[in-house]
Amino acid sequence: MVEIPELLPWHSTAWAALTKSFDRIAHATLLTGSPGVGKFQFASRLAMALLCDAAKSQPCGECRGCHLFAAATHPDLHVITSELMLNSIAPSMLAYSHRYLDDERTRSKRKTVRPNILISQVRALIEQANTASHISKNKVFLIAPIDAMTDSASNSLLKVLEEPAQDNFFILITENVQILLPTIASRCQTLHLSDPDANQSRQWLSVQGLRDQEINSIIASQKSPLLGLRMFRNNVLKNSEKLNELVITALKSANNFDMLSLVNLAMEAGENESLLTLQQLIVGLVKSNLTSNSQPMYGNSNFESIAESLDVCKMLLLYDHIGKVRQEMRDGSLDRKLTVEDVLLAFENIGRVG
Ligand SMILES: [Zn+2]
């Protein structure tokens, strides 16, 4: 069974309303809602259901259509977006959206990022709309954000929306419904996705594995839980990278560990994440030591010589030790800060000498 885009708890009413009579679903749906409410996620789930061979209101996750959808290779899903949007699009949709954009080389030569959806993209879409579907009963055209279309692109799209073929389904996404051509809006069934309330946000974030303190700070910042989670994870990533950097530097400079900074950083990144990061660092060091291959993820030019100066056996023992304390920490039997400090101290002793 492949992964199906999650139905977010605050989408369930809208989903039920839309899919109540799934066999008579509108040919054009306009999804609106504030930034971070999860419009793309909702749209992905809907697209997957429309392309599922089971033709039910939920994707089955098992048929050929669902498998192709999840592998980002379904030939009947067409995602049209702007170059500007590429940074914020769901990763699962990224591969699809490239089909309707200039390739990366052309884009980087041009040096400007186009904010609009162009008429050439809509023309390519229309060509697909007029062609028979490849493997599914339906074809799905997901356009986001619809308000990024140039006037000529909008007018061109209008023509296919007026008389959509039986097997064509359009999902249009916007957060600015007021700047949309009214003629486009009038040809769609509009579905507004409401923001989650604090309880829904809290519950969802807790299911994602965040701690109360982190959840409180996301809710206090009034960010949507999706954006909050993404920012939180990016931050964790940044801190993990920094932790790696500091540990590598400390290993290089004759074990000159600034323990206070290291522990603080590790705590900020989250104890478990930090311990995991340190385990991965050991794997990188051991690999480099044994094969003399550089480990591209650690952008330190001295990485190889540092790795060579360390004792593989001691590193492997430390790796095991970290695995054990992670387990014990999950069981709640260890003081988190002391444990992290203890592990970082152990890094001082993985050199060959001593
Ligand atoms: Zn399916």
XYZ file of C-alpha atoms and ligand atoms in Angstrom:
355
model
C 0.000 0.000 0.000
C 1.446 3.365 -0.995
C 1.266 6.529 1.046
C -1.918 8.554 0.618
C -1.792 12.312 1.331
C -3.179 12.654 4.849
C -6.659 14.061 5.271
C -5.920 16.835 7.752
C -8.447 16.927 10.617
C -9.516 20.495 9.752
C -10.217 19.418 6.165
C -12.588 16.609 6.997
C -15.833 18.595 6.656
C -14.798 20.077 3.315
C -13.652 16.668 2.099
C -16.915 15.020 3.080
C -18.949 17.766 1.372
C -16.937 17.505 -1.831
C -16.851 13.735 -2.095
C -20.420 13.040 -0.891
C -21.452 12.051 -4.388
C -18.067 11.254 -5.819
C -19.334 10.067 -9.198
C -20.911 13.468 -9.770
C -18.036 15.604 -8.575
C -17.661 18.995 -10.319
C -15.269 19.158 -13.267
C -13.646 22.269 -11.843
C -13.007 22.833 -8.154
C -11.608 26.104 -6.860
C -9.808 25.538 -3.559
C -9.370 28.620 -1.405
C -7.907 29.158 2.047
C -5.194 31.016 3.919
C -1.457 30.304 3.525
C -0.444 27.057 5.183
C -3.975 25.703 5.573
C -2.976 22.741 3.376
C -4.589 23.467 0.018
C -1.953 21.506 -1.875
C -2.295 18.532 0.395
C -6.069 18.520 -0.065
C -5.653 18.889 -3.824
C -3.135 16.021 -3.991
C -5.496 13.741 -2.150
C -8.360 14.692 -4.421
C -6.236 14.193 -7.538
C -5.165 10.774 -6.284
C -8.802 9.779 -5.668
C -9.793 10.932 -9.165
C -6.989 8.858 -10.705
C -7.557 5.778 -8.526
C -8.886 2.735 -10.394
C -11.224 1.947 -7.506
C -13.117 5.199 -8.267
C -14.197 5.702 -4.664
C -14.129 8.870 -2.609
C -10.842 7.797 -0.977
C -7.748 6.695 -2.906
C -7.296 2.936 -2.390
C -3.492 3.131 -2.221
C -3.165 -0.220 -3.942
C -4.120 0.015 -7.615
C -1.796 0.853 -10.494
C -3.060 4.444 -10.579
C -2.251 4.958 -6.899
C 1.183 3.399 -7.304
C 2.040 5.635 -10.250
C 0.655 8.651 -8.429
C 2.851 7.987 -5.397
C 5.905 7.428 -7.594
C 5.281 10.880 -9.176
C 4.999 9.268 -12.607
C 1.242 9.189 -13.263
C 0.832 10.294 -16.904
C -2.701 11.652 -16.349
C -1.801 14.123 -13.630
C -0.813 17.544 -14.926
C 0.484 20.133 -12.478
C 0.804 23.667 -13.756
C 2.510 26.198 -11.567
C 4.809 29.205 -11.731
C 8.582 29.109 -11.317
C 8.207 31.214 -8.210
C 5.939 28.592 -6.680
C 8.521 25.816 -7.054
C 10.058 26.615 -3.666
C 6.858 26.106 -1.753
C 5.222 23.300 -3.667
C 4.743 19.926 -1.975
C 7.743 17.690 -2.803
C 5.423 15.013 -4.194
C 4.134 17.482 -6.799
C 7.512 18.892 -7.776
C 8.342 16.246 -10.378
C 4.989 16.790 -12.067
C 5.263 20.570 -12.211
C 8.576 20.438 -14.091
C 6.782 19.058 -17.124
C 5.199 22.439 -17.772
C 8.209 24.632 -17.042
C 11.466 25.436 -18.803
C 14.175 22.974 -17.815
C 16.599 23.888 -15.089
C 19.416 24.859 -17.456
C 17.252 27.294 -19.387
C 15.940 28.764 -16.131
C 19.369 29.299 -14.604
C 20.648 30.870 -17.842
C 17.772 33.330 -17.726
C 18.654 34.342 -14.136
C 15.132 35.631 -13.442
C 12.369 33.655 -11.786
C 9.039 33.986 -13.542
C 6.203 34.720 -11.124
C 3.450 33.988 -13.661
C 1.741 31.038 -15.240
C 2.101 31.720 -18.951
C -0.209 31.198 -21.889
C 2.283 28.704 -23.345
C 1.754 26.520 -20.269
C -2.024 26.738 -20.605
C -1.753 25.891 -24.306
C 0.230 22.773 -23.422
C -2.442 21.941 -20.846
C -5.224 22.342 -23.401
C -3.430 20.003 -25.749
C -3.412 17.358 -23.014
C -7.045 18.095 -22.147
C -7.992 17.328 -25.746
C -6.031 14.073 -25.803
C -7.329 10.769 -24.420
C -6.114 9.800 -20.967
C -3.165 7.406 -20.824
C -4.022 4.888 -18.145
C -6.719 6.223 -15.836
C -10.336 6.934 -16.623
C -9.779 10.600 -15.786
C -7.203 13.305 -16.312
C -6.491 15.793 -13.557
C -5.164 19.315 -14.085
C -3.942 20.995 -10.942
C -3.183 24.694 -11.330
C -1.584 26.680 -8.525
C -1.722 29.489 -7.769
C -4.463 30.255 -10.234
C -4.097 34.019 -9.638
C -0.536 33.837 -11.011
C -1.934 33.334 -14.515
C -1.406 36.152 -16.979
C -4.599 37.607 -18.500
C -4.056 35.779 -21.743
C -3.459 32.510 -19.863
C -6.702 33.048 -17.901
C -8.700 33.713 -21.037
C -7.276 30.663 -22.669
C -8.111 28.479 -19.676
C -11.635 29.856 -19.609
C -12.392 28.124 -22.881
C -11.634 24.638 -21.531
C -13.477 25.368 -18.304
C -16.588 26.339 -20.238
C -17.103 22.925 -21.733
C -14.901 20.460 -19.959
C -14.659 17.018 -21.541
C -16.190 14.204 -19.528
C -12.839 12.884 -18.298
C -11.182 16.221 -17.452
C -11.014 17.449 -13.861
C -9.541 20.796 -12.901
C -8.374 21.678 -9.407
C -7.522 25.354 -9.073
C -5.789 26.708 -5.989
C -5.695 30.263 -4.685
C -5.504 32.265 -1.505
C -6.598 35.455 -3.254
C -10.026 34.681 -4.578
C -10.805 38.383 -4.937
C -8.168 38.986 -7.617
C -9.356 36.075 -9.706
C -11.283 36.623 -12.914
C -14.945 36.302 -11.864
C -15.586 34.394 -15.073
C -13.184 31.706 -13.909
C -14.611 31.532 -10.404
C -18.141 31.260 -11.797
C -17.209 28.114 -13.718
C -15.918 26.332 -10.651
C -17.337 24.847 -7.537
C -15.631 26.875 -4.820
C -14.499 25.067 -1.711
C -13.045 27.049 1.161
C -10.669 25.309 3.550
C -11.050 26.792 7.028
C -8.122 27.297 9.373
C -7.738 24.789 12.193
C -8.692 25.910 15.696
C -6.072 25.816 18.462
C -7.219 22.394 19.653
C -6.977 20.838 16.215
C -3.531 22.403 15.729
C -2.359 21.184 19.112
C -3.563 17.648 18.570
C -2.131 17.362 15.073
C 1.277 18.744 16.061
C 1.424 16.332 18.952
C 0.753 13.405 16.597
C 3.713 14.667 14.510
C 5.924 14.050 17.542
C 6.391 17.620 18.761
C 6.674 18.337 22.458
C 4.335 20.620 24.398
C 6.896 23.398 24.559
C 7.397 23.348 20.786
C 3.681 23.138 20.136
C 3.061 26.119 22.414
C 5.602 28.224 20.573
C 4.067 27.371 17.186
C 0.571 28.188 18.412
C 1.775 31.392 20.083
C 3.351 32.488 16.793
C -0.091 32.122 15.160
C 1.409 30.106 12.360
C -0.579 27.374 10.735
C 0.484 23.994 12.119
C 1.789 22.938 8.692
C 4.031 26.004 8.363
C 5.007 25.781 12.019
C 6.052 22.165 11.643
C 8.043 22.926 8.513
C 9.835 25.827 10.172
C 10.470 23.785 13.260
C 11.981 20.970 11.223
C 14.126 23.396 9.188
C 15.388 24.863 12.397
C 16.187 21.433 13.754
C 18.038 20.754 10.538
C 20.015 23.962 10.850
C 20.941 23.195 14.444
C 21.944 19.647 13.550
C 24.225 20.929 10.802
C 25.773 23.372 13.229
C 26.238 20.644 15.803
C 28.079 18.507 13.254
C 30.265 21.426 12.327
C 31.180 22.183 15.934
C 31.938 18.577 16.788
C 34.086 18.156 13.668
C 35.980 21.353 14.468
C 36.471 20.243 18.065
C 37.780 16.871 16.916
C 40.217 18.676 14.656
C 41.569 21.152 17.175
C 43.044 18.543 19.500
C 39.834 17.859 21.337
C 39.204 21.408 22.320
C 35.511 20.931 23.144
C 33.449 23.937 24.131
C 31.071 21.749 26.055
C 28.662 24.505 27.088
C 27.948 25.618 23.490
C 27.718 22.053 22.291
C 25.231 21.002 24.935
C 23.104 24.112 24.415
C 22.980 23.579 20.683
C 22.161 19.911 21.073
C 19.321 20.748 23.450
C 17.961 23.370 21.053
C 17.951 20.876 18.199
C 16.138 18.365 20.430
C 17.968 15.646 22.371
C 16.856 12.701 20.315
C 17.510 14.462 17.000
C 20.946 15.521 18.212
C 21.885 12.022 19.306
C 20.715 10.718 15.962
C 22.809 13.382 14.227
C 25.850 12.316 16.244
C 25.308 8.679 15.339
C 25.146 9.657 11.661
C 28.321 11.673 12.085
C 30.071 8.590 13.470
C 28.928 6.572 10.459
C 30.408 9.269 8.194
C 33.693 9.300 10.141
C 34.033 5.518 10.169
C 33.284 5.275 6.451
C 35.795 7.959 5.659
C 38.404 6.319 7.890
C 37.987 2.906 6.291
C 37.631 3.934 2.672
C 39.415 7.295 2.539
C 36.434 8.550 0.569
C 35.254 12.013 1.387
C 31.752 12.272 2.804
C 30.075 14.967 0.720
C 27.465 15.779 3.384
C 30.132 17.172 5.674
C 31.521 20.205 3.892
C 34.704 20.292 5.937
C 37.860 20.049 3.853
C 39.714 18.411 6.749
C 37.064 15.763 7.273
C 39.172 12.924 5.859
C 42.255 13.688 7.901
C 40.149 14.117 11.042
C 38.464 10.770 10.396
C 41.845 9.152 9.873
C 43.066 10.350 13.241
C 40.228 8.587 15.064
C 39.914 5.060 16.392
C 37.319 3.036 14.488
C 36.749 0.606 17.327
C 36.092 3.388 19.835
C 33.781 5.112 17.356
C 31.727 1.967 16.879
C 31.458 1.458 20.634
C 30.275 5.037 20.988
C 27.739 4.475 18.199
C 26.282 1.523 20.107
C 26.320 3.472 23.340
C 24.321 6.327 21.779
C 21.809 3.812 20.440
C 21.310 2.472 23.955
C 20.901 5.842 25.621
C 18.397 6.906 22.962
C 16.326 3.899 23.859
C 16.615 4.608 27.581
C 15.763 8.248 27.046
C 12.595 7.222 25.231
C 11.693 5.122 28.249
C 12.100 8.263 30.341
C 14.700 6.759 32.642
C 17.499 9.248 31.944
C 18.123 12.920 32.572
C 18.124 14.330 29.047
C 20.627 17.122 29.428
C 23.114 15.059 31.422
C 22.859 12.256 28.887
C 23.572 14.555 25.955
C 26.511 16.071 27.826
C 27.820 12.618 28.632
C 27.687 11.565 24.981
C 29.419 14.733 23.820
C 32.139 14.192 26.413
C 32.671 10.696 25.027
C 33.558 12.278 21.673
C 36.689 13.651 23.346
C 37.929 10.075 23.721
C 37.581 8.609 20.260
C 41.063 9.656 19.146
C 43.719 7.022 18.526
C 45.907 8.194 21.376
C 44.694 7.682 24.915
Zn -6.174 3.265 -6.153
